[in-house]
XYZ file of C-alpha atoms in Angstrom:
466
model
C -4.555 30.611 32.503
C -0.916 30.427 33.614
C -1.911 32.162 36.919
C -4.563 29.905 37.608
C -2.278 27.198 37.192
C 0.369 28.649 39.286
C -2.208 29.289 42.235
C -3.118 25.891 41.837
C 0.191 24.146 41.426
C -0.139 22.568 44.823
C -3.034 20.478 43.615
C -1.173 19.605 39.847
C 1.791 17.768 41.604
C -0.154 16.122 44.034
C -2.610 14.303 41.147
C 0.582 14.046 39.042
C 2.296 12.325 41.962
C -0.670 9.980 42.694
C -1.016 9.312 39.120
C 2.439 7.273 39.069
C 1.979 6.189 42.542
C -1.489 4.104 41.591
C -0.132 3.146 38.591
C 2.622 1.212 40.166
C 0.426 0.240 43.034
C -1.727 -1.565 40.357
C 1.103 -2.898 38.431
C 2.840 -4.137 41.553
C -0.224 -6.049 42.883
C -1.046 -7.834 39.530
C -0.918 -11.236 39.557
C 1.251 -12.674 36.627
C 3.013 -15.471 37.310
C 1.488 -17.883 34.789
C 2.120 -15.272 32.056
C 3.682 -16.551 28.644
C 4.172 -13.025 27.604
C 7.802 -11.128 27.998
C 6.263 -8.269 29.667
C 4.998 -9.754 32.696
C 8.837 -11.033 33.491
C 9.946 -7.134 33.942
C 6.659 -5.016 35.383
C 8.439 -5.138 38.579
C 10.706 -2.381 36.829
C 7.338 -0.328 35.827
C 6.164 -0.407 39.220
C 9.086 0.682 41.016
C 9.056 3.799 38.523
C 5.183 4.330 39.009
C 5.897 4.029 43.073
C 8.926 5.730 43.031
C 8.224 8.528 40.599
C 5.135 9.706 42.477
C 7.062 10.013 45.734
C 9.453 12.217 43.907
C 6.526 14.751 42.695
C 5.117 14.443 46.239
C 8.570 16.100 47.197
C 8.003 19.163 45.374
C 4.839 19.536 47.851
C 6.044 18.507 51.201
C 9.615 19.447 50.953
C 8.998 23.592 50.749
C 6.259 23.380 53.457
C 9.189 21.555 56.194
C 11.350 24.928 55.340
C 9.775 26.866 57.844
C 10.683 24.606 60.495
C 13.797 22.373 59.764
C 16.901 23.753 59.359
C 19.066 24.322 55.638
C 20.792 21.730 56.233
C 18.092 18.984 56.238
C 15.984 20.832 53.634
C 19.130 20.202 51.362
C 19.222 16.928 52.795
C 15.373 16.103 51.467
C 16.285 17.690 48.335
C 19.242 15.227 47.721
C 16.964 12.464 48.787
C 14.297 13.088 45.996
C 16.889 14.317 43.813
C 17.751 10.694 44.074
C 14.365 9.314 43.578
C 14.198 10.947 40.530
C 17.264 9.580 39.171
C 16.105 5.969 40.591
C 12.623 6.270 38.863
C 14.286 7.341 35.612
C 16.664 4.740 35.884
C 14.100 1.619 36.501
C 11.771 3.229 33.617
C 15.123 3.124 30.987
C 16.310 -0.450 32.384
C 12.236 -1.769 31.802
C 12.589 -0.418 27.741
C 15.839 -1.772 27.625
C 14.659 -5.220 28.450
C 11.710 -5.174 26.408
C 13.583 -4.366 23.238
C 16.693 -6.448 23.469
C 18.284 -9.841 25.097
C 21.482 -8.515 24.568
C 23.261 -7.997 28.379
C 25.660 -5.239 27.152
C 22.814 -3.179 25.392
C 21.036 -3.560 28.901
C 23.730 -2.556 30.999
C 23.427 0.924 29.213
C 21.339 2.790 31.776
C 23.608 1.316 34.452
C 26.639 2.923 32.890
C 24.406 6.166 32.078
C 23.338 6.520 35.376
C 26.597 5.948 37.371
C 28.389 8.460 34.615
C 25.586 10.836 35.363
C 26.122 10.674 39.569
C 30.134 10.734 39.297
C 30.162 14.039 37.279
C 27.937 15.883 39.271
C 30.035 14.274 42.496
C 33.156 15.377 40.823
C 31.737 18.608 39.326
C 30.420 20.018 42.948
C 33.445 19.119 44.470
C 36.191 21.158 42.056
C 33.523 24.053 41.232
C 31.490 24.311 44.320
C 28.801 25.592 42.714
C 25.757 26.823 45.120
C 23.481 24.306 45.908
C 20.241 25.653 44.103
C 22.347 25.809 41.003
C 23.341 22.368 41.577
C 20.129 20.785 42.256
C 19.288 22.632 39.237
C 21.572 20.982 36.823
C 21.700 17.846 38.155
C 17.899 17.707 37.696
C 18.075 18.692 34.424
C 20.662 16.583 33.247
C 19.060 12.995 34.896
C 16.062 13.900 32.716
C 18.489 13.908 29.608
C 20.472 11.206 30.227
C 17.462 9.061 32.055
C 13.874 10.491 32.187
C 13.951 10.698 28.160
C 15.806 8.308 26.908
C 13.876 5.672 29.313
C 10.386 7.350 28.430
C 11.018 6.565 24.903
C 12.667 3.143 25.029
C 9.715 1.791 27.262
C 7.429 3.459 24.259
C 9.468 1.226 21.806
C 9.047 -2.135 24.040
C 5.680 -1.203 24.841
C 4.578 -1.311 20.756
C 7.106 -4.579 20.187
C 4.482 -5.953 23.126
C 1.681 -4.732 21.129
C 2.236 -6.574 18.040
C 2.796 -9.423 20.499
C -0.408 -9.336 21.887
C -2.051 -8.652 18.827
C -1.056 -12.061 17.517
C -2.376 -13.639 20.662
C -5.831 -12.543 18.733
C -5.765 -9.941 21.526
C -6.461 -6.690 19.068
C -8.359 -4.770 21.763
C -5.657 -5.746 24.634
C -3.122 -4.559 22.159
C -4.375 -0.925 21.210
C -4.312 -0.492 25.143
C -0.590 -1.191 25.268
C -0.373 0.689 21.607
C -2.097 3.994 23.521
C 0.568 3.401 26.300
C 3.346 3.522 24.000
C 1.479 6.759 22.209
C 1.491 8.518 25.667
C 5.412 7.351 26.783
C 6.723 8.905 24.054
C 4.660 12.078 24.115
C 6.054 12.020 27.704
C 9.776 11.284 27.036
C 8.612 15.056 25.562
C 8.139 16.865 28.607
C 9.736 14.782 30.909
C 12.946 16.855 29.108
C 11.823 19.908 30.301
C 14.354 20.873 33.049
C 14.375 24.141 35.766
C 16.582 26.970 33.904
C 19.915 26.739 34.739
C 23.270 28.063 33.147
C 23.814 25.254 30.865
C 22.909 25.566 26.841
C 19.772 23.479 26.655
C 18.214 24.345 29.801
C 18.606 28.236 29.350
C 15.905 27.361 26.207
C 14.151 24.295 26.687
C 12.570 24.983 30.863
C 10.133 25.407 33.117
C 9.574 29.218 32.195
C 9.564 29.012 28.305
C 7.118 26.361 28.168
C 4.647 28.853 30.568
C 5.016 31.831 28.811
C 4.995 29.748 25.565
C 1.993 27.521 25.968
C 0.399 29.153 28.815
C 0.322 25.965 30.082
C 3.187 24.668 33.023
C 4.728 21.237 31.714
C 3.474 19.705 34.742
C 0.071 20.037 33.269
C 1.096 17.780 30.381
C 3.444 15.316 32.298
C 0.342 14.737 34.681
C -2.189 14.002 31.425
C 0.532 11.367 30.156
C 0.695 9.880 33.732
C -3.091 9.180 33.162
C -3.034 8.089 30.218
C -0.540 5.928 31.174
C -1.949 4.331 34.289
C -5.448 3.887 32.432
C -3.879 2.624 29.188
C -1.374 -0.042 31.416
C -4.040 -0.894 33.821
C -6.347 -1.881 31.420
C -3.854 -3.600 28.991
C -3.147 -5.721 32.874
C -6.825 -7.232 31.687
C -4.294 -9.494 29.823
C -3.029 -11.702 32.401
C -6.715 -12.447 33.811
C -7.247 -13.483 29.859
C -4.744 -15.914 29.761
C -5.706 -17.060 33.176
C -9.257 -18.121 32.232
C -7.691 -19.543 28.485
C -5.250 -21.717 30.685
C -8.111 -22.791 33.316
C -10.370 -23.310 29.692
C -7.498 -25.669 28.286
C -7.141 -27.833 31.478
C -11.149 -27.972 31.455
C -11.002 -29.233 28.102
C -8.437 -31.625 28.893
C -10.308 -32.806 31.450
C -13.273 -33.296 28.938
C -11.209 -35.140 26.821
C -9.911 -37.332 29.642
C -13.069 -38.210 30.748
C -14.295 -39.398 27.499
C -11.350 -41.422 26.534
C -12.020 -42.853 30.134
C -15.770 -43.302 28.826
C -14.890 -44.887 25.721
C -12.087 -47.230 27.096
C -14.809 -48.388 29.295
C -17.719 -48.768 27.082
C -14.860 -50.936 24.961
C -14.054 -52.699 27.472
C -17.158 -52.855 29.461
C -19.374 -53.747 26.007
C -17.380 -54.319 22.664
C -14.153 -56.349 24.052
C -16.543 -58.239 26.445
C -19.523 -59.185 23.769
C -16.648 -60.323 21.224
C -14.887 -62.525 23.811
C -18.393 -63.722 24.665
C -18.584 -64.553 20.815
C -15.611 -66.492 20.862
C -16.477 -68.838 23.781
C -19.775 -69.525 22.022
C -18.292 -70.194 18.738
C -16.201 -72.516 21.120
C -18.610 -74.266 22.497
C -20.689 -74.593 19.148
C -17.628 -76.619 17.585
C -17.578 -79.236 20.279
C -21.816 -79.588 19.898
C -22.005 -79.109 16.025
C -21.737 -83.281 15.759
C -23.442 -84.148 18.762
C -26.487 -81.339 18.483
C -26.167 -79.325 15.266
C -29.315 -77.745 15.578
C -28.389 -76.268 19.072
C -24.627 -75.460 16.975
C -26.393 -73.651 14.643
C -28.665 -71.715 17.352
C -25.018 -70.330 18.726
C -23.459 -69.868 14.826
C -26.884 -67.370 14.837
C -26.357 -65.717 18.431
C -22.793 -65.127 17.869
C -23.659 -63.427 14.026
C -25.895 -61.133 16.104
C -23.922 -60.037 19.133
C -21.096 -59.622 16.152
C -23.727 -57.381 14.194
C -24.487 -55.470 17.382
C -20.910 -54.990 18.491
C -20.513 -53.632 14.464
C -22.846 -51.427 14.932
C -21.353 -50.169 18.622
C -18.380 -49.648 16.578
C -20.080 -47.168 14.252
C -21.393 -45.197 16.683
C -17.819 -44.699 18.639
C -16.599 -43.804 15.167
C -19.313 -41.084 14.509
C -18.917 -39.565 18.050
C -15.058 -39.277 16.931
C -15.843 -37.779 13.917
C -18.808 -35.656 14.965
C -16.866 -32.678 15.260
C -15.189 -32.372 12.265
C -18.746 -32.841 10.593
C -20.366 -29.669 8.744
C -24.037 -30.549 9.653
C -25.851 -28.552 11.852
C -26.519 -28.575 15.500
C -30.021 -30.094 14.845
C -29.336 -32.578 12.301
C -26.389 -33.704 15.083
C -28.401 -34.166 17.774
C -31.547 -35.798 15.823
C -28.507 -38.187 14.562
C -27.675 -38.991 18.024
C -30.670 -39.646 19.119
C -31.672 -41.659 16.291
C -28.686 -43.950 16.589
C -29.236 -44.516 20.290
C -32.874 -45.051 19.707
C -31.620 -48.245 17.111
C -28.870 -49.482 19.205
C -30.556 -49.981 22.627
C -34.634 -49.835 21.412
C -35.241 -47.559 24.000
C -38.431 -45.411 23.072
C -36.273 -42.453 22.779
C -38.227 -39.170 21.226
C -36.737 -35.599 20.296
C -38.796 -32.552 19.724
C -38.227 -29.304 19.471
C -39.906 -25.987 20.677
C -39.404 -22.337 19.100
C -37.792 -20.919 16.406
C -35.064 -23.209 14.945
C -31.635 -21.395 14.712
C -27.718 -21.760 14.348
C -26.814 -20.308 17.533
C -24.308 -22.211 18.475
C -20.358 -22.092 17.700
C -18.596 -25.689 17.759
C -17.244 -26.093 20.855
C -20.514 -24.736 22.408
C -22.378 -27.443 20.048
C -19.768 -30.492 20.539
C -19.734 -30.191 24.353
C -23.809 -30.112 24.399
C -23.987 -33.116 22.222
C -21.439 -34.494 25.000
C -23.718 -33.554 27.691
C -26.319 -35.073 25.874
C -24.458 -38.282 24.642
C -23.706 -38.870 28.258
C -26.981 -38.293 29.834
C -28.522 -40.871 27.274
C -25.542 -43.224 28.124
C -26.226 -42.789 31.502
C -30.305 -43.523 31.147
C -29.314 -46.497 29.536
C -26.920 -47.830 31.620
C -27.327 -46.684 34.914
C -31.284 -45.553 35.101
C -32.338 -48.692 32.990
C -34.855 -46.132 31.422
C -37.472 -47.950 29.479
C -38.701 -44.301 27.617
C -36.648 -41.082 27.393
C -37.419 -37.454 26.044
C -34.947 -35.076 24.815
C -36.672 -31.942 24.134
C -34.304 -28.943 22.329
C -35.694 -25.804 23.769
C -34.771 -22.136 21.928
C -35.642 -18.778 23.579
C -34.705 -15.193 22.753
C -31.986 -15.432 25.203
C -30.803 -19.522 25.507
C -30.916 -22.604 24.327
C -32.598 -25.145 26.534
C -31.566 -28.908 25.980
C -34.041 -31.031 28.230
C -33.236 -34.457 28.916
C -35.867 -36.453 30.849
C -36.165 -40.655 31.732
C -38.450 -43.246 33.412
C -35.767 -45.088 34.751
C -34.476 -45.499 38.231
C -33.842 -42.473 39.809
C -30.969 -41.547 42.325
C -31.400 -39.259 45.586
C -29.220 -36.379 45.020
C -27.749 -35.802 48.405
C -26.422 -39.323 48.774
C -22.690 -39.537 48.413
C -21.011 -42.085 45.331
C -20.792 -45.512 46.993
C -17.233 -46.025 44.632
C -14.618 -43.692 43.267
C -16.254 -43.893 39.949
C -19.650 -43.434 41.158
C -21.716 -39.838 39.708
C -18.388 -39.068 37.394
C -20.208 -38.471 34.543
C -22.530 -36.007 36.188
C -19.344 -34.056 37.567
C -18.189 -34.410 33.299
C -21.244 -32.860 32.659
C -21.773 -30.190 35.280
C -17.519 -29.481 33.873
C -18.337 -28.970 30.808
C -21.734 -26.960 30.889
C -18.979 -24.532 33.199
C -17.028 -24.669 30.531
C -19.518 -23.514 27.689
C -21.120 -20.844 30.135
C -24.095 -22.805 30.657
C -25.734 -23.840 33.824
C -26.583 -27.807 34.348
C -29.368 -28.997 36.899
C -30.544 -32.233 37.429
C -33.903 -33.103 39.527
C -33.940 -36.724 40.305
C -35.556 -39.414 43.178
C -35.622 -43.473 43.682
C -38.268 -44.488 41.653
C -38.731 -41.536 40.099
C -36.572 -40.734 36.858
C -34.097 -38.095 36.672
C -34.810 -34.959 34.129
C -31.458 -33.205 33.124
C -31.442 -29.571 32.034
C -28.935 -27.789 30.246
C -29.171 -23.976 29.858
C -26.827 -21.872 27.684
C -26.747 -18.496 26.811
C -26.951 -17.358 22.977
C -23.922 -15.462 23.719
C -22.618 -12.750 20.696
C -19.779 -15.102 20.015
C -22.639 -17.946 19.769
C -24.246 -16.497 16.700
């Protein structure tokens, strides 16, 4: 096994080397700019090391392959060069643990003042000894995995489980046990990312390239290149995060726009029906006081108009009150909507008639159920008001697969393609259309002059609608 590993090393470094390479790719083009999570502040630090760390393996293809035609010089050159973007990758990797586990500047500054302690001794170290430059290349590879590659490896494990737990209390569990598995594997690589070339130093005479061969049978880049992949899958995945808190974020200003639309709704239905019909009551019961000695019969005839717009505001009043309360209410879905309709049928005596088709189930969680009564509160409003519908049919619909809510008048009719005459004009069809989005439904509404308008809401039973 060893030899078929050595024949084949050419092909281990490369995949190791892309490994880190996409995995920084994918980190670095991740949008996360709207992320409330610390992690997403300090990625840039996990992509450099992806990016920069697979250049460095790519080195130990490329760089023996330009001996045969550069001179020693250069070749030493190159191997300074990724010499340094080892130390660079290491370094970035330690600095993104450090600032996952602590705010505390001076603890941060640590692989600053590792890393510049690390480059001055070997500076000062090859210029009194003047050792030869294999042996040198040698050490100072080892040593930039002890000070760096480890130490970083298993700090970024740490920060990466303190952003687990994080997550996890987001209600995230399955985002979390990706960034848990990512911790799992930087540790098992701060492992044998410690395993240096042999060189004539204590540690590295035991703990190399060549024990862990004739040891395990197995060359350490082997193992570094399964962490690397478990790595990139575990981190690319556990990315899944910020498009998560994208689409909660785009859900919350959805509902805020719900809510904005029907406080906008009910502001004008006060003002358009309650405040106008009790100001209407006042100038009658004006008007009756100045007749009640000259005609008290016609005085009387107001006294009993103004008693029944007050009874029919009353009972306007109720109904804002139970759409208010409506979601707090434990009935079911049904017994809402046959309440809704109901109430509208006794407040405008419109012929208004519900039925319902299938199998009757609870397939519906609450803020699937409260925006479809919503829908459906508005498209009777809108029959009402707009469509001066003399007859409407609401027909509740349940297949294997959705939940059809039909909504269908006699009234009016609109043509489709024509654009609002005023600002205001169609808003509560965009309302409606926003929050069928929201639920995961589909709305369509067929509609002509003269023709009625039928309304169709479609929404999926969803496993988190059951």
């Amino acid at each position: 096994m060893a030899d078929f590993f050595q024949t084949n090393r050419e092909i281990v470094f490369f995949i190791y080397g892309q490994t880190f390479f996409v995995l920084g790719l994918a980190v670095a083009l991740q949008s996360r700019h709207r992320s409330q999570i610390t992690l997403a502040k300090y990625l840039g630090f996990l992509a450099a090391f992806g990016i920069l760390h697979g250049i460095y393996e790519w080195g130990v293809l490329f760089i023996p392959i330009q001996q045969t035609y550069l001179t020693r010089d250069v070749v030493n050159l190159l191997w300074l060069v990724q010499l340094g973007l080892e130390a660079a990758s290491f370094f970035v990797l330690f600095q993104f643990g450090m600032v996952l586990i602590t705010t505390d500047w001076r603890l941060r500054l640590l692989p600053t003042i590792l890393g510049l302690g690390w480059l001055v001794t070997l500076v000062a170290w090859q210029i009194v000894a003047k050792v030869e430059f294999t042996e040198f290349r040698y050490v100072a590879d080892a040593w930039v995995r002890y000070l760096l590659g480890t130490p970083g490896a298993a700090v970024a494990a740490w920060g990466l489980w303190r952003q687990a737990r994080h997550v996890k209390q987001m209600n995230l569990p399955h985002i979390a046990r990706h960034f848990q598995v990512a911790g799992l594997a930087f540790a098992a690589y701060a492992i044998v990312a410690s395993v240096a070339p042999r060189s004539n130093f204590l540690l590295a005479t035991l703990w190399n390239y060549d024990f862990f061969l004739n040891t395990l049978g197995i060359p350490a880049a082997i193992f570094r290149t399964l962490c690397g992949i478990t790595i990139a899958y575990a981190i690319i995945r556990g990315l899944e995060i910020f498009d998560i808190e994208t689409d909660r974020l785009l859900e919350e200003v959805a509902q805020a726009r719900a809510i904005h639309a029907d406080r906008e709704r009910i502001g004008r239905e006060l003002h358009d029906g309650i405040i106008q019909s009790l100001y209407a009551a006042g100038l009658t019961l004006e008007d009756a006081a100045l007749t009640i000695d000259e005609n008290a019969i016609r005085a009387k005839q107001k006294i009993g108009d103004v008693i029944e717009t007050l009874n029919r505001t009353i009972r306007d009043i109720r109904a804002y009150i139970l759409d208010l309360r409506s979601s707090a209410s434990p009935q079911t879905w049904i017994t809402r909507l046959e309440d809704l309709v109901r109430l509208f049928r006794l407040q405008t005596l419109i012929h208004t008639e519900l039925h319902i088709e299938g199998e009757p189930r609870d397939a519906l969680n609450s803020t699937t159920c409260s925006e479809m009564l919503a829908i459906a509160r508005e498209a009777l409003i809108n029959a009402r008001k707009h469509a001066h519908a003399s007859r409407i049919e609401v027909r509740l619909i349940y297949r294997p697969d959705e939940i059809e809510l039909a909504i269908a008048d006699n009234g009016n009719g609109f043509a489709l393609d024509t654009p609002p005459s005023t600002a205001g004009e169609h808003q509560g069809i965009r309302n409606m259309q926003e929050r069928a989005r929201l639920i995961g439904g589909t709305l369509t509404i067929r509609s002509a002059p003269g023709r009625g308008t039928t309304l169709r809401l479609n929404v999926p039973c969803l496993r988190d609608n059951r």
